Short mmCIF file of C-alpha atoms and ligand atoms in Angstrom, two decimals:
data_model
loop_
_atom_site.label_atom_id
_atom_site.label_comp_id
_atom_site.label_asym_id
_atom_site.label_seq_id
_atom_site.Cartn_x
_atom_site.Cartn_y
_atom_site.Cartn_z
CA UNK A 1 14.61 41.69 79.27
CA UNK A 2 14.73 37.87 78.96
CA UNK A 3 12.36 35.30 77.52
CA UNK A 4 12.19 31.83 79.02
CA UNK A 5 10.00 28.88 77.96
CA UNK A 6 8.04 27.61 80.98
CA UNK A 7 6.59 24.44 79.48
CA UNK A 8 8.37 22.25 76.91
CA UNK A 9 6.62 22.19 73.54
CA UNK A 10 4.41 19.22 72.67
CA UNK A 11 6.95 16.82 71.19
CA UNK A 12 5.62 13.33 70.69
CA UNK A 13 2.10 14.43 69.78
CA UNK A 14 2.47 13.10 66.24
CA UNK A 15 3.39 9.71 67.71
CA UNK A 16 0.32 9.74 69.96
CA UNK A 17 -1.99 10.71 67.09
CA UNK A 18 -0.55 7.88 65.03
CA UNK A 19 -1.27 5.48 67.90
CA UNK A 20 -4.89 6.67 67.91
CA UNK A 21 -5.03 5.80 64.19
CA UNK A 22 -5.15 9.33 62.72
CA UNK A 23 -4.50 9.61 58.98
CA UNK A 24 -0.95 10.96 58.19
CA UNK A 25 -2.42 14.01 56.38
CA UNK A 26 -4.57 14.67 59.46
CA UNK A 27 -1.51 14.46 61.70
CA UNK A 28 0.22 17.10 59.57
CA UNK A 29 -2.80 19.41 59.83
CA UNK A 30 -3.48 18.90 63.53
CA UNK A 31 -0.12 18.86 65.27
CA UNK A 32 0.62 22.60 64.73
CA UNK A 33 -2.69 23.37 66.48
CA UNK A 34 -1.25 21.93 69.68
CA UNK A 35 2.02 23.78 69.32
CA UNK A 36 1.48 26.09 72.28
CA UNK A 37 4.32 28.23 73.55
CA UNK A 38 4.38 29.42 77.14
CA UNK A 39 7.06 32.06 77.69
CA UNK A 40 7.97 34.16 80.67
CA UNK A 41 9.17 37.74 80.09
CA UNK A 42 11.21 38.43 83.20
CA UNK A 43 10.66 42.17 83.54
CA UNK A 44 8.09 44.24 81.71
CA UNK A 45 6.72 47.73 82.36
CA UNK A 46 3.15 47.24 83.64
CA UNK A 47 1.78 49.59 80.97
CA UNK A 48 3.44 47.34 78.38
CA UNK A 49 2.03 44.25 80.11
CA UNK A 50 -1.52 45.56 79.72
CA UNK A 51 -1.03 46.37 76.03
CA UNK A 52 0.54 42.94 75.58
CA UNK A 53 -2.52 41.32 77.15
CA UNK A 54 -4.89 43.23 74.86
CA UNK A 55 -2.90 42.33 71.76
CA UNK A 56 -2.71 38.66 72.69
CA UNK A 57 -6.41 38.47 73.56
CA UNK A 58 -7.24 39.96 70.16
CA UNK A 59 -5.36 37.01 68.63
CA UNK A 60 -7.16 34.45 70.76
CA UNK A 61 -4.01 33.98 72.88
CA UNK A 62 -3.24 35.14 76.43
CA UNK A 63 -0.85 37.07 78.64
CA UNK A 64 -0.85 36.43 82.36
CA UNK A 65 0.18 39.55 84.28
CA UNK A 66 0.53 40.41 87.95
CA UNK A 67 -2.43 41.89 89.82
CA UNK A 68 -0.14 44.81 90.59
CA UNK A 69 -0.18 45.80 86.90
CA UNK A 70 -3.75 47.11 87.37
CA UNK A 71 -2.87 49.48 90.24
CA UNK A 72 -2.07 53.09 89.59
CA UNK A 73 1.49 54.11 90.14
CA UNK A 74 3.41 52.18 87.53
CA UNK A 75 6.19 49.67 88.06
CA UNK A 76 7.27 46.52 86.31
CA UNK A 77 7.34 42.76 86.78
CA UNK A 78 7.22 39.42 84.99
CA UNK A 79 4.50 38.36 82.54
CA UNK A 80 3.66 35.05 80.90
CA UNK A 81 2.80 34.80 77.22
CA UNK A 82 0.63 31.87 76.12
CA UNK A 83 -0.04 31.32 72.45
CA UNK A 84 0.43 29.30 69.31
CA UNK A 85 3.45 29.94 67.17
CA UNK A 86 1.40 31.65 64.44
CA UNK A 87 -0.16 33.97 67.07
CA UNK A 88 3.24 34.92 68.42
CA UNK A 89 4.53 35.57 64.90
CA UNK A 90 1.65 38.02 64.42
CA UNK A 91 2.35 39.50 67.83
CA UNK A 92 5.93 40.37 66.82
CA UNK A 93 4.51 42.47 63.98
CA UNK A 94 1.95 44.21 66.20
CA UNK A 95 4.38 44.94 69.03
CA UNK A 96 6.94 46.45 66.69
CA UNK A 97 4.81 49.63 66.68
CA UNK A 98 4.20 49.84 70.46
CA UNK A 99 5.93 51.83 73.25
CA UNK A 100 7.16 50.98 76.81
CA UNK A 101 9.72 48.35 75.77
CA UNK A 102 7.32 46.35 73.58
CA UNK A 103 9.40 47.01 70.50
CA UNK A 104 12.34 45.35 72.24
CA UNK A 105 10.08 42.48 73.27
CA UNK A 106 9.04 42.07 69.61
CA UNK A 107 12.68 41.70 68.58
CA UNK A 108 13.43 39.21 71.37
CA UNK A 109 10.33 37.22 70.58
CA UNK A 110 11.22 37.01 66.92
CA UNK A 111 14.80 35.85 67.67
CA UNK A 112 13.40 33.40 70.21
CA UNK A 113 10.92 31.92 67.73
CA UNK A 114 13.65 31.55 65.18
CA UNK A 115 16.15 29.97 67.53
CA UNK A 116 13.98 27.50 69.45
CA UNK A 117 11.60 26.63 66.73
CA UNK A 118 12.70 27.84 63.34
CA UNK A 119 9.95 27.54 60.81
CA UNK A 120 10.75 24.86 58.32
CA UNK A 121 9.55 24.01 54.86
CA UNK A 122 8.83 20.39 54.07
CA UNK A 123 9.62 19.36 50.48
CA UNK A 124 8.74 15.73 49.92
CA UNK A 125 11.55 13.94 51.73
CA UNK A 126 13.59 17.08 52.46
CA UNK A 127 13.22 19.87 54.97
CA UNK A 128 14.64 23.38 54.71
CA UNK A 129 14.98 25.39 57.92
CA UNK A 130 14.21 29.10 57.98
CA UNK A 131 16.65 29.93 60.75
CA UNK A 132 18.46 31.85 58.00
CA UNK A 133 17.24 33.45 54.78
CA UNK A 134 16.97 31.11 51.79
CA UNK A 135 17.64 31.92 48.16
CA UNK A 136 15.63 30.46 45.30
CA UNK A 137 17.69 30.87 42.11
CA UNK A 138 15.70 31.48 38.91
CA UNK A 139 16.21 29.38 35.81
CA UNK A 140 13.83 30.35 33.00
CA UNK A 141 13.79 27.94 30.07
CA UNK A 142 11.50 30.19 28.06
CA UNK A 143 12.02 32.07 24.81
CA UNK A 144 10.32 35.18 26.23
CA UNK A 145 10.93 35.75 29.97
CA UNK A 146 11.32 39.43 30.68
CA UNK A 147 14.93 39.33 31.83
CA UNK A 148 16.56 36.08 30.77
CA UNK A 149 14.25 34.80 28.03
CA UNK A 150 15.93 32.69 25.35
CA UNK A 151 19.22 32.22 27.21
CA UNK A 152 18.75 28.86 28.87
CA UNK A 153 16.36 27.01 26.60
CA UNK A 154 19.11 24.71 25.45
CA UNK A 155 19.38 21.99 28.16
CA UNK A 156 23.18 22.20 28.28
CA UNK A 157 23.05 25.97 28.83
CA UNK A 158 20.34 25.45 31.46
CA UNK A 159 22.50 22.92 33.30
CA UNK A 160 25.47 25.25 33.24
CA UNK A 161 23.35 28.07 34.67
CA UNK A 162 21.83 25.80 37.36
CA UNK A 163 25.31 24.70 38.46
CA UNK A 164 26.42 28.35 38.52
CA UNK A 165 23.47 29.32 40.73
CA UNK A 166 24.28 26.40 43.03
CA UNK A 167 27.93 27.42 43.26
CA UNK A 168 26.88 31.00 44.03
CA UNK A 169 24.92 29.85 47.07
CA UNK A 170 21.33 29.17 46.00
CA UNK A 171 19.32 26.94 48.35
CA UNK A 172 16.96 25.76 45.65
CA UNK A 173 16.48 26.32 41.91
CA UNK A 174 13.15 27.32 40.39
CA UNK A 175 12.75 26.15 36.80
CA UNK A 176 10.06 27.86 34.74
CA UNK A 177 8.99 27.19 31.15
CA UNK A 178 6.09 29.63 30.80
CA UNK A 179 6.67 33.35 31.08
CA UNK A 180 4.22 35.20 33.31
CA UNK A 181 5.55 38.67 32.58
CA UNK A 182 2.89 41.35 32.03
CA UNK A 183 1.28 40.88 28.62
CA UNK A 184 2.55 37.31 28.13
CA UNK A 185 0.22 34.75 26.53
CA UNK A 186 -0.47 31.36 28.15
CA UNK A 187 0.97 28.25 26.52
CA UNK A 188 -0.38 24.69 26.44
CA UNK A 189 0.63 22.05 28.99
CA UNK A 190 2.22 20.05 26.16
CA UNK A 191 4.38 22.97 25.05
CA UNK A 192 5.35 23.78 28.62
CA UNK A 193 6.35 20.20 29.32
CA UNK A 194 8.24 19.95 26.00
CA UNK A 195 10.46 22.80 27.23
CA UNK A 196 10.84 21.50 30.76
CA UNK A 197 11.36 17.77 30.24
CA UNK A 198 14.87 17.77 28.71
CA UNK A 199 16.07 20.39 31.18
CA UNK A 200 14.77 18.60 34.29
CA UNK A 201 16.13 15.30 33.01
CA UNK A 202 19.59 16.81 32.77
CA UNK A 203 19.53 19.16 35.76
CA UNK A 204 17.86 17.16 38.56
CA UNK A 205 20.42 14.33 38.79
CA UNK A 206 23.37 16.72 38.55
CA UNK A 207 22.19 19.20 41.15
CA UNK A 208 22.55 18.70 44.90
CA UNK A 209 19.81 21.26 45.52
CA UNK A 210 16.05 20.85 45.59
CA UNK A 211 14.43 21.73 42.27
CA UNK A 212 11.19 23.69 42.12
CA UNK A 213 8.93 23.91 39.07
CA UNK A 214 7.28 27.24 38.31
CA UNK A 215 3.93 26.15 36.90
CA UNK A 216 0.23 26.53 37.57
CA UNK A 217 -0.81 23.44 35.61
CA UNK A 218 -1.24 20.28 37.72
CA UNK A 219 -0.40 17.98 34.79
CA UNK A 220 2.92 19.79 34.23
CA UNK A 221 3.62 19.82 37.97
CA UNK A 222 2.91 16.09 38.20
CA UNK A 223 5.33 15.30 35.36
CA UNK A 224 7.97 17.56 36.93
CA UNK A 225 7.60 15.83 40.31
CA UNK A 226 7.98 12.48 38.54
CA UNK A 227 11.18 13.88 37.03
CA UNK A 228 12.51 14.70 40.51
CA UNK A 229 11.32 18.23 41.32
CA UNK A 230 10.15 18.53 44.93
CA UNK A 231 8.55 21.99 44.98
CA UNK A 232 5.64 23.44 42.99
CA UNK A 233 5.80 27.22 42.62
CA UNK A 234 2.28 28.16 41.62
CA UNK A 235 1.66 31.81 40.70
CA UNK A 236 -2.10 31.14 40.88
CA UNK A 237 -1.96 29.80 44.48
CA UNK A 238 -3.47 26.43 43.59
CA UNK A 239 -6.35 27.76 41.47
CA UNK A 240 -6.41 24.81 39.04
CA UNK A 241 -8.45 21.79 40.16
CA UNK A 242 -6.12 19.02 41.27
CA UNK A 243 -3.14 21.15 42.30
CA UNK A 244 -3.75 20.84 46.04
CA UNK A 245 -4.49 17.13 45.73
CA UNK A 246 -1.21 16.66 43.89
CA UNK A 247 0.69 18.50 46.62
CA UNK A 248 -1.12 16.49 49.31
CA UNK A 249 -0.35 13.17 47.64
CA UNK A 250 3.27 13.93 46.78
CA UNK A 251 4.26 15.86 49.92
CA UNK A 252 6.00 18.41 47.66
CA UNK A 253 6.58 21.97 48.82
CA UNK A 254 4.02 24.41 47.43
CA UNK A 255 4.45 28.17 46.96
CA UNK A 256 1.12 30.01 46.98
CA UNK A 257 1.50 33.30 45.13
CA UNK A 258 -1.06 36.08 44.81
CA UNK A 259 -1.91 37.55 41.43
CA UNK A 260 -4.70 40.00 40.59
CA UNK A 261 -6.07 39.12 37.13
CA UNK A 262 -4.05 37.21 34.55
CA UNK A 263 -0.59 38.00 33.09
CA UNK A 264 -2.05 39.20 29.76
CA UNK A 265 -3.95 42.08 31.39
CA UNK A 266 -2.92 42.22 35.06
CA UNK A 267 -1.03 45.50 34.80
CA UNK A 268 -3.84 47.37 33.02
CA UNK A 269 -5.46 48.85 36.11
CA UNK A 270 -4.60 47.01 39.31
CA UNK A 271 -6.69 48.25 42.20
CA UNK A 272 -7.07 47.45 45.91
CA UNK A 273 -8.59 49.15 48.94
CA UNK A 274 -5.68 47.96 51.10
CA UNK A 275 -3.38 45.67 49.13
CA UNK A 276 -1.57 43.99 52.06
CA UNK A 277 -4.81 43.37 53.98
CA UNK A 278 -6.64 42.02 50.93
CA UNK A 279 -3.76 39.79 49.92
CA UNK A 280 -3.42 38.56 53.51
CA UNK A 281 -7.11 37.56 53.50
CA UNK A 282 -6.66 35.84 50.13
CA UNK A 283 -3.65 33.90 51.46
CA UNK A 284 -5.49 32.87 54.63
CA UNK A 285 -8.28 31.48 52.43
CA UNK A 286 -5.83 29.61 50.15
CA UNK A 287 -3.97 28.13 53.15
CA UNK A 288 -7.27 26.91 54.54
CA UNK A 289 -8.32 25.44 51.17
CA UNK A 290 -4.97 23.69 50.86
CA UNK A 291 -5.32 22.24 54.38
CA UNK A 292 -8.85 21.01 53.61
CA UNK A 293 -7.45 19.23 50.52
CA UNK A 294 -4.92 17.49 52.79
CA UNK A 295 -1.79 19.57 52.13
CA UNK A 296 0.32 19.73 55.30
CA UNK A 297 0.87 23.29 56.59
CA UNK A 298 4.60 22.60 56.65
CA UNK A 299 4.59 22.17 52.86
CA UNK A 300 3.30 25.69 52.25
CA UNK A 301 4.95 29.05 51.66
CA UNK A 302 3.17 32.34 50.89
CA UNK A 303 4.17 35.03 48.40
CA UNK A 304 2.34 38.36 47.84
CA UNK A 305 3.37 38.30 44.14
CA UNK A 306 5.39 41.44 43.49
CA UNK A 307 4.48 42.81 40.04
CA UNK A 308 1.49 40.52 39.52
CA UNK A 309 -1.42 42.94 39.15
CA UNK A 310 0.25 45.63 41.27
CA UNK A 311 1.12 49.28 40.67
CA UNK A 312 4.42 50.76 41.80
CA UNK A 313 2.74 51.94 45.02
CA UNK A 314 1.22 48.50 45.66
CA UNK A 315 4.62 46.85 45.26
CA UNK A 316 6.26 49.30 47.66
CA UNK A 317 3.48 48.91 50.19
CA UNK A 318 3.73 45.14 50.04
CA UNK A 319 7.49 45.17 50.51
CA UNK A 320 7.18 47.66 53.38
CA UNK A 321 4.48 45.65 55.14
CA UNK A 322 5.64 42.17 54.17
CA UNK A 323 6.17 41.30 57.85
CA UNK A 324 2.40 41.18 58.28
CA UNK A 325 2.30 38.02 56.18
CA UNK A 326 4.36 36.16 58.81
CA UNK A 327 1.13 36.25 60.82
CA UNK A 328 -0.09 33.49 58.51
CA UNK A 329 2.35 31.22 60.32
CA UNK A 330 4.23 30.17 57.18
CA UNK A 331 7.50 31.37 55.62
CA UNK A 332 7.14 34.37 53.33
CA UNK A 333 8.74 34.28 49.89
CA UNK A 334 9.23 37.36 47.78
CA UNK A 335 10.32 37.82 44.16
CA UNK A 336 11.35 41.41 43.40
CA UNK A 337 14.23 40.40 41.14
CA UNK A 338 14.93 42.88 38.30
CA UNK A 339 11.21 43.72 38.12
CA UNK A 340 9.58 46.74 36.52
CA UNK A 341 9.12 48.68 39.78
CA UNK A 342 12.94 48.77 40.13
CA UNK A 343 13.18 50.10 36.58
CA UNK A 344 10.53 52.71 37.38
CA UNK A 345 12.42 53.88 40.47
CA UNK A 346 15.92 53.91 38.98
CA UNK A 347 15.24 54.51 35.30
CA UNK A 348 17.53 51.56 34.56
CA UNK A 349 17.12 48.66 32.11
CA UNK A 350 16.89 45.02 33.13
CA UNK A 351 20.63 44.32 33.09
CA UNK A 352 21.27 47.13 35.57
CA UNK A 353 18.79 46.31 38.31
CA UNK A 354 21.02 44.29 40.63
CA UNK A 355 21.44 47.06 43.22
CA UNK A 356 17.72 47.79 43.17
CA UNK A 357 17.04 44.08 43.64
CA UNK A 358 19.44 44.02 46.60
CA UNK A 359 17.73 46.96 48.24
CA UNK A 360 14.31 45.32 47.85
CA UNK A 361 15.59 41.97 49.17
CA UNK A 362 17.22 43.55 52.22
CA UNK A 363 14.21 45.72 53.05
CA UNK A 364 11.93 42.70 52.77
CA UNK A 365 14.30 40.56 54.84
CA UNK A 366 14.36 43.13 57.60
CA UNK A 367 10.59 43.35 57.51
CA UNK A 368 10.21 39.56 57.90
CA UNK A 369 10.45 37.77 54.52
CA UNK A 370 12.67 34.71 54.53
CA UNK A 371 12.87 33.22 51.02
CA UNK A 372 14.06 35.29 48.05
CA UNK A 373 13.45 34.34 44.42
CA UNK A 374 16.22 36.04 42.45
CA UNK A 375 18.27 35.88 39.26
CA UNK A 376 21.46 37.34 40.81
CA UNK A 377 22.24 34.78 43.48
CA UNK A 378 25.80 35.73 44.35
CA UNK A 379 25.26 39.39 45.32
CA UNK A 380 22.04 38.52 47.17
CA UNK A 381 23.82 35.74 49.07
CA UNK A 382 26.59 38.11 50.12
CA UNK A 383 24.24 40.88 51.18
CA UNK A 384 22.03 38.50 53.17
CA UNK A 385 25.04 37.03 54.94
CA UNK A 386 25.68 40.49 56.40
CA UNK A 387 22.04 41.42 57.04
CA UNK A 388 21.42 37.99 58.63
CA UNK A 389 24.38 38.42 60.96
CA UNK A 390 23.19 41.88 62.02
CA UNK A 391 19.71 40.63 62.82
CA UNK A 392 20.36 37.28 64.40
CA UNK A 393 23.82 36.57 65.62
CA UNK A 394 23.51 34.11 62.75
CA UNK A 395 25.93 34.44 59.88
CA UNK A 396 23.46 33.56 57.16
CA UNK A 397 26.05 31.28 55.64
N1 HH2 B 401 7.83 36.14 39.60
C1 HH2 B 401 7.92 35.65 38.33
C2 HH2 B 401 7.70 34.30 38.08
N2 HH2 B 401 7.40 33.44 39.09
N3 HH2 B 401 7.03 33.04 41.39
C3 HH2 B 401 6.92 33.50 42.64
N4 HH2 B 401 6.63 32.64 43.64
N5 HH2 B 401 7.09 34.82 42.95
C4 HH2 B 401 7.40 35.75 41.98
O1 HH2 B 401 7.52 36.94 42.33
C5 HH2 B 401 7.52 35.29 40.63
C6 HH2 B 401 7.32 33.90 40.36
C7 HH2 B 401 8.27 36.57 37.20
O2 HH2 B 401 9.64 36.67 37.07
P1 HH2 B 401 10.56 35.86 36.02
O3 HH2 B 401 10.53 34.40 36.26
O4 HH2 B 401 11.91 36.45 36.08
O5 HH2 B 401 9.95 36.23 34.61
P2 HH2 B 401 8.97 35.48 33.61
O6 HH2 B 401 7.65 35.28 34.29
O7 HH2 B 401 8.87 36.42 32.43
O8 HH2 B 401 9.58 34.15 33.24
#
């Protein structure tokens, strides 16, 4: 089975929209809408072709199949898939459960999407490509984070840790000054910035990697961007007024994470009818709200928020079905690192959750996640190098 693009993708559209006088934010929102892929599958079982057509129609896309596919008696032949990238991403998830060679098609389609048009993440002036998994190393400059609280508050210790994470293979470093562990109390913007400022001042110029700031306060995010951070990691998915506007104006990357409730009480009684479906709908709404505020789709990444208002079962379900979130058309980030669900499953304390973290990262990677927020960069880097090579003919290095 082979996949072949029939029509080159719409390069040059951004130039044409600029000529028409479209606002740069508008160009960022509109160009992906014209990003139509037309792909021929050279040989597909006719039963598969008809399922393919149904699935694509349900997404508002199309599959052109031979008239012969509708005759009794079976057989196979070529088919043509027509859809936007986001539709085809969703299709890979849907086809993975279907018979008659569609599972194989799902795998080919996913590799194809990654190779011809890897998703990318725009961070102010920089762009990260998702043709391989990315690692976001965690640097908490808090007194009370659940696993590394109090260790890197001193700016010199923070710098040393950031350089270690870089040397171990992190692709970006996420600096956080307010713990969001279950039961934690919020702190003021002034206190948060007092912790962050000296660390960012020291770390940003010394680090070759993009720096992300883990905050949900626009005033803290703005100061961090001024200090050289180029990603905002917002565990409230842009809830505070002004956060989307800040991202739109600055062009910074923005992680939209889902949380049910607030850290103080979120683990009291988390409840969902269907956690992945509800969180998917939430994310679709936040992506839309961000786009309306002028944030370019390429700046955005989605994260279901492991441990944020979720029971053990919810966390497992989300990791198992994380591939569904690729249907949103943006890279999926996941942060299982050393979290409570690993302790619950293994009976092990924080310092002994590396293997559990690795298992969660690899399962999520295989299911479709592509950015991993972790404390233990080196083992995750090594494991993903192998898992990436198995999946993609791509070494992950
Ligand atoms: N988890 C934590 C904090 N920030 N951001 C994203 N996008 N996704 C996550 O899963 C996530 C996050 C909690 O972990 P940690 O930073 O280790 O602890 P604390 O909040 O206690 O500082």
